[in-house]
Amino acid sequence: MINEIIKLVEPKKLEMNFEDLSWPKSHIIVEPMYMSICAADQRYYQGKRKKEALEKKLPLTLIHECVGKVLYDPELKFKVGENVVLIPNTPYEKDDIIKENYRLSTKFRSSNYDGFMQTMVRMRRDRIISIGNIKPEIACLLELMSVAVNGIENFINKSHKRKEVLAVWGDGSVSYVTALLLKSYFPKSKLIVLGVNKEKLGYFSFVDETKLVNEVDDTLRVDHAFECVGGTGAEAAIEQIIDCIQPQGCINLLGVSEEPPHINTRMILEKGLTLLGNSRSGYSDFEKAVELLQDSQIQDYIENIICDRVEIKELRNIYTAFETDLNNDFKTVMKWNI
């Protein structure tokens, strides 16, 4: 069986490759249906990663946010045509202490392992989960939700029990989904979202309060904070969080930055703060995300951040999708028909 694989060979240059697809009995063949473009995919596509990283990783098949339908299961445990979410994190060893997404031997699709821009994908049995009746075009955001679940579950394990006021810094997709799930996990906590774009903050109708970061004064006090800014804005966000957070609070870092931000360690020590790093997700996080997305209200809120849907029939449609995504406030979804 011939599989078509689309690879990014250099920034803004995609090529179609062909391979003979075979599979062991431990694997299932899935046909991608919907994919979502992540900021990490954009950084590769636009050539915004460091030169050494691009030379090391390209050519690479992009996209790690994907749902598909089962084409073949040799054990017949999944039905043909069953809709499933594809888990991009692929662990290769067991560890009772370290979660699968933090193990050094784990591979991650569209980073150090080919992503989902293929006509068919060979998946390990433990790397897919049925999505039931969730709309596939919404379910392709389950990976993003699972990242927020991972961060929140880590936060629950590491933070103290006072959670009267929680705050999220950032007004993009990561902050939106993190805030939405925090409201589900902690309905009695006051939840504040802080950002730089008033229009985007308008989407956060489910939180208790939104603020522009330049309007924050000395009276703002939060018990714990989630930094979802990343990039060049991460440093200012972390600095403001350190100023606003109560002693012994937990600063949950979810934003990705190419350049390391300067951090005021003196105040971290003085306040006894915990800095908690959160990255990617594992099987259990996807399970929880699927469970949460069964809620019709959460589905509606998630659908609100799908800004564009682009049908992909040929290579030029992918170029269009990536360029369109640059102008979107939130997510671009690709309907995969190659």
XYZ file of C-alpha atoms in Angstrom:
338
model
C 0.000 0.000 0.000
C 1.483 3.338 -1.098
C 1.381 6.198 1.398
C 1.790 9.852 0.424
C 3.785 11.890 2.946
C 4.197 15.654 2.749
C 7.495 16.956 4.094
C 8.783 20.437 4.795
C 12.205 20.329 3.112
C 13.075 23.958 3.807
C 11.096 26.947 5.096
C 7.979 27.482 2.969
C 8.838 24.553 0.681
C 6.800 21.340 0.838
C 7.363 18.142 -1.132
C 5.293 15.014 -1.642
C 7.067 11.751 -0.816
C 5.878 8.193 -1.360
C 6.511 5.096 0.726
C 5.313 1.524 0.797
C 3.220 1.324 3.955
C 3.454 -1.916 5.901
C 2.496 -2.561 9.503
C 2.993 -5.042 12.314
C -0.017 -6.449 14.175
C 0.593 -4.020 17.033
C -0.239 -1.062 14.757
C -3.433 0.416 13.358
C -3.848 2.323 10.094
C -5.621 5.672 10.451
C -6.687 8.102 7.751
C -6.351 11.747 8.885
C -9.562 13.795 8.661
C -8.918 17.144 10.371
C -5.703 18.823 11.469
C -4.976 22.038 13.315
C -1.939 24.252 12.809
C 0.123 24.885 15.941
C 2.510 27.794 16.549
C 5.345 25.242 16.641
C 4.441 24.070 13.114
C 4.420 27.698 11.992
C 7.892 28.289 13.421
C 9.252 25.442 11.296
C 7.277 26.455 8.212
C 8.275 30.124 8.442
C 11.908 29.295 9.292
C 11.630 31.002 12.686
C 13.629 28.288 14.474
C 17.378 28.662 14.860
C 19.411 27.636 11.813
C 20.994 24.689 13.647
C 17.561 23.335 14.633
C 16.245 23.589 11.082
C 19.316 21.858 9.650
C 18.981 19.064 12.179
C 15.229 18.459 11.830
C 14.372 19.122 8.181
C 13.038 17.457 6.104
C 10.122 16.911 8.482
C 6.437 16.070 8.199
C 4.507 18.711 10.142
C 1.318 18.719 12.296
C 0.731 17.066 15.647
C -2.924 18.068 16.204
C -5.057 15.567 14.342
C -8.131 13.343 14.337
C -8.788 10.572 11.853
C -10.789 7.458 11.132
C -9.623 3.878 11.481
C -8.948 2.112 8.182
C -7.592 -1.160 9.533
C -7.163 -2.796 12.920
C -5.686 -6.323 12.745
C -7.154 -7.130 16.175
C -10.587 -5.690 15.304
C -10.779 -3.770 18.599
C -11.410 -0.523 16.725
C -14.151 -0.498 14.113
C -13.394 0.495 10.537
C -14.487 4.123 10.193
C -14.300 4.815 13.941
C -13.209 8.383 14.696
C -10.107 8.643 16.872
C -7.720 11.285 18.138
C -4.062 10.653 17.330
C -1.585 11.087 20.179
C 1.665 12.650 18.902
C 3.731 11.727 21.958
C 5.361 8.303 21.508
C 7.156 6.834 24.544
C 9.627 3.952 24.162
C 10.306 3.035 27.778
C 8.363 2.662 31.002
C 9.002 4.795 34.063
C 6.928 4.796 37.239
C 8.125 8.294 38.183
C 8.597 10.336 34.992
C 5.528 11.016 32.842
C 5.775 9.837 29.244
C 5.902 13.355 27.797
C 9.012 14.248 29.845
C 11.112 11.134 29.199
C 14.241 11.865 27.190
C 13.722 8.830 24.941
C 10.166 9.835 23.963
C 9.585 11.016 20.399
C 7.103 13.708 19.412
C 5.503 13.990 16.012
C 6.342 17.096 13.970
C 9.446 17.643 16.124
C 11.809 14.654 16.190
C 9.411 12.266 14.468
C 7.258 12.703 11.349
C 3.881 14.339 11.949
C 0.441 13.647 10.514
C 0.481 15.290 7.057
C 0.112 11.904 5.366
C -2.657 10.093 3.496
C -2.414 7.249 6.042
C -0.679 7.028 9.410
C 0.600 3.910 11.120
C -0.264 4.252 14.815
C 0.589 2.160 17.831
C -2.519 0.826 19.555
C -1.797 2.872 22.692
C -1.547 6.092 20.678
C -5.180 6.486 19.611
C -8.386 7.095 21.582
C -11.959 6.968 20.285
C -13.662 10.384 20.301
C -17.202 9.012 20.226
C -19.726 11.563 18.976
C -17.489 14.642 19.279
C -17.376 16.553 15.984
C -14.019 15.700 14.340
C -13.301 19.291 13.308
C -13.575 20.334 16.970
C -11.839 17.201 18.239
C -8.655 18.081 16.346
C -8.108 20.621 19.153
C -7.960 17.787 21.700
C -4.169 17.839 21.597
C -4.195 21.483 22.686
C -6.700 20.619 25.408
C -4.514 17.715 26.565
C -1.564 20.101 26.995
C -3.718 22.266 29.269
C -4.871 19.148 31.159
C -1.236 18.125 31.698
C -0.422 21.588 33.068
C -3.453 21.701 35.363
C -2.924 18.170 36.705
C 0.728 19.013 37.420
C -0.432 22.200 39.143
C -2.863 20.270 41.339
C -0.053 17.940 42.444
C 2.500 20.675 43.151
C 0.551 23.699 44.469
C -0.796 24.540 47.908
C -4.543 24.270 48.531
C -5.430 27.991 48.616
C -6.857 28.694 45.187
C -9.218 31.606 45.761
C -7.799 33.679 42.882
C -6.209 32.110 39.797
C -4.842 34.076 36.841
C -3.811 33.294 33.290
C -1.400 35.547 31.402
C -1.890 35.486 27.636
C -4.751 35.946 25.170
C -3.995 33.282 22.559
C -5.168 29.720 21.998
C -3.143 28.163 24.834
C -4.385 30.705 27.370
C -7.983 30.364 26.126
C -8.078 26.592 26.489
C -6.163 26.668 29.786
C -8.573 29.239 31.235
C -11.594 27.294 29.976
C -10.420 24.081 31.636
C -9.357 25.859 34.833
C -12.934 27.113 35.131
C -14.102 23.510 34.809
C -11.600 22.185 37.368
C -12.031 25.067 39.861
C -15.533 26.528 39.426
C -15.436 28.247 42.837
C -12.139 30.070 42.206
C -12.065 33.591 40.821
C -10.365 33.397 37.417
C -8.685 36.401 35.799
C -7.168 36.492 32.295
C -4.581 39.153 31.425
C -3.526 39.996 27.882
C -2.510 42.704 25.444
C -5.342 42.506 22.903
C -8.754 43.778 24.013
C -10.580 42.128 21.090
C -9.112 38.704 21.834
C -9.874 39.078 25.537
C -13.501 39.487 24.498
C -13.575 35.775 23.641
C -12.966 34.868 27.305
C -16.605 35.362 28.317
C -16.511 32.384 30.702
C -13.974 33.906 33.137
C -14.685 36.242 36.034
C -12.527 39.123 34.842
C -10.200 40.179 32.040
C -7.523 42.852 32.201
C -5.056 44.476 29.826
C -1.563 43.998 31.239
C -0.802 47.721 31.000
C -3.782 48.467 33.252
C -2.626 46.241 36.135
C -1.955 48.148 39.359
C -0.447 47.308 42.733
C -3.765 46.010 44.109
C -3.838 42.842 41.966
C -3.031 39.765 44.042
C -3.362 36.158 42.839
C -2.725 32.862 44.599
C -1.368 31.058 41.529
C -0.681 31.980 37.911
C -0.390 30.356 34.485
C 2.004 31.909 31.984
C 0.747 31.130 28.450
C 2.503 33.944 26.593
C 5.794 32.486 25.393
C 7.991 34.101 22.765
C 9.352 37.591 23.300
C 6.522 38.493 25.675
C 7.264 35.763 28.208
C 9.839 37.774 30.128
C 7.486 40.709 30.821
C 4.657 38.322 31.707
C 6.769 36.377 34.195
C 8.036 39.621 35.740
C 4.469 40.868 36.221
C 3.373 37.504 37.643
C 6.178 37.595 40.226
C 5.008 41.067 41.275
C 1.333 40.031 41.591
C 1.518 36.520 43.011
C 1.109 35.816 46.712
C 3.972 34.203 48.683
C 4.456 30.477 48.035
C 2.304 30.602 44.939
C 2.882 28.399 41.912
C 3.862 29.919 38.564
C 2.889 27.435 35.866
C 4.900 27.940 32.693
C 3.255 26.827 29.434
C 4.583 29.398 26.958
C 7.438 28.379 24.638
C 10.281 30.848 24.030
C 13.149 30.548 21.558
C 15.329 32.875 23.622
C 15.590 32.268 27.397
C 13.873 35.055 29.376
C 15.593 36.796 32.293
C 13.865 35.897 35.563
C 13.979 37.764 38.874
C 15.282 34.912 41.035
C 15.715 37.255 44.026
C 11.948 37.732 44.339
C 11.292 34.054 43.617
C 13.458 33.219 46.619
C 11.980 35.980 48.773
C 8.404 34.879 48.085
C 9.190 31.157 48.139
C 7.600 30.644 44.724
C 7.369 27.421 42.738
C 8.104 27.571 38.994
C 6.503 24.591 37.286
C 7.417 23.659 33.725
C 4.690 22.066 31.590
C 5.130 20.654 28.103
C 3.104 18.418 25.815
C 0.933 15.609 27.167
C 0.413 11.866 27.415
C -2.285 9.229 27.054
C -3.970 9.971 30.387
C -4.158 13.689 29.521
C -5.872 12.861 26.220
C -8.323 10.590 28.039
C -9.259 13.456 30.357
C -9.489 15.913 27.452
C -11.866 13.591 25.565
C -13.980 13.284 28.711
C -14.129 17.075 29.136
C -14.989 17.681 25.477
C -18.083 15.490 25.797
C -19.612 18.547 27.536
C -21.584 20.415 24.854
C -20.856 23.804 26.443
C -17.105 23.175 26.362
C -17.469 22.037 22.738
C -19.171 25.346 21.895
C -16.424 27.370 23.576
C -13.710 25.363 21.804
C -15.422 25.820 18.440
C -15.383 29.604 19.029
C -11.618 29.708 18.504
C -11.669 27.975 15.103
C -11.096 31.033 12.928
C -10.733 29.333 9.543
C -11.408 25.971 7.927
C -9.310 25.207 4.844
C -9.951 22.143 2.694
C -6.738 20.426 1.616
C -6.886 18.676 -1.763
C -3.390 19.451 -3.026
C -0.109 21.004 -1.907
C -1.072 24.579 -2.765
C -3.968 24.387 -0.286
C -1.470 23.706 2.517
C 0.491 26.834 1.610
C -2.787 28.772 1.733
C -3.642 27.326 5.156
C -0.301 28.277 6.706
C -0.422 31.794 5.292
C -4.058 32.220 6.375
C -3.151 31.059 9.880
C -0.697 33.958 10.287
C -3.609 36.402 10.192
C -5.863 34.476 12.576
C -6.234 35.308 16.251
C -6.683 31.660 17.168
C -6.818 28.328 15.311
C -6.807 27.276 11.663
C -8.247 23.833 10.923
C -7.446 21.857 7.776
C -9.953 19.376 6.356
C -7.646 16.685 4.986
C -8.724 15.365 1.580
C -5.402 14.628 -0.128
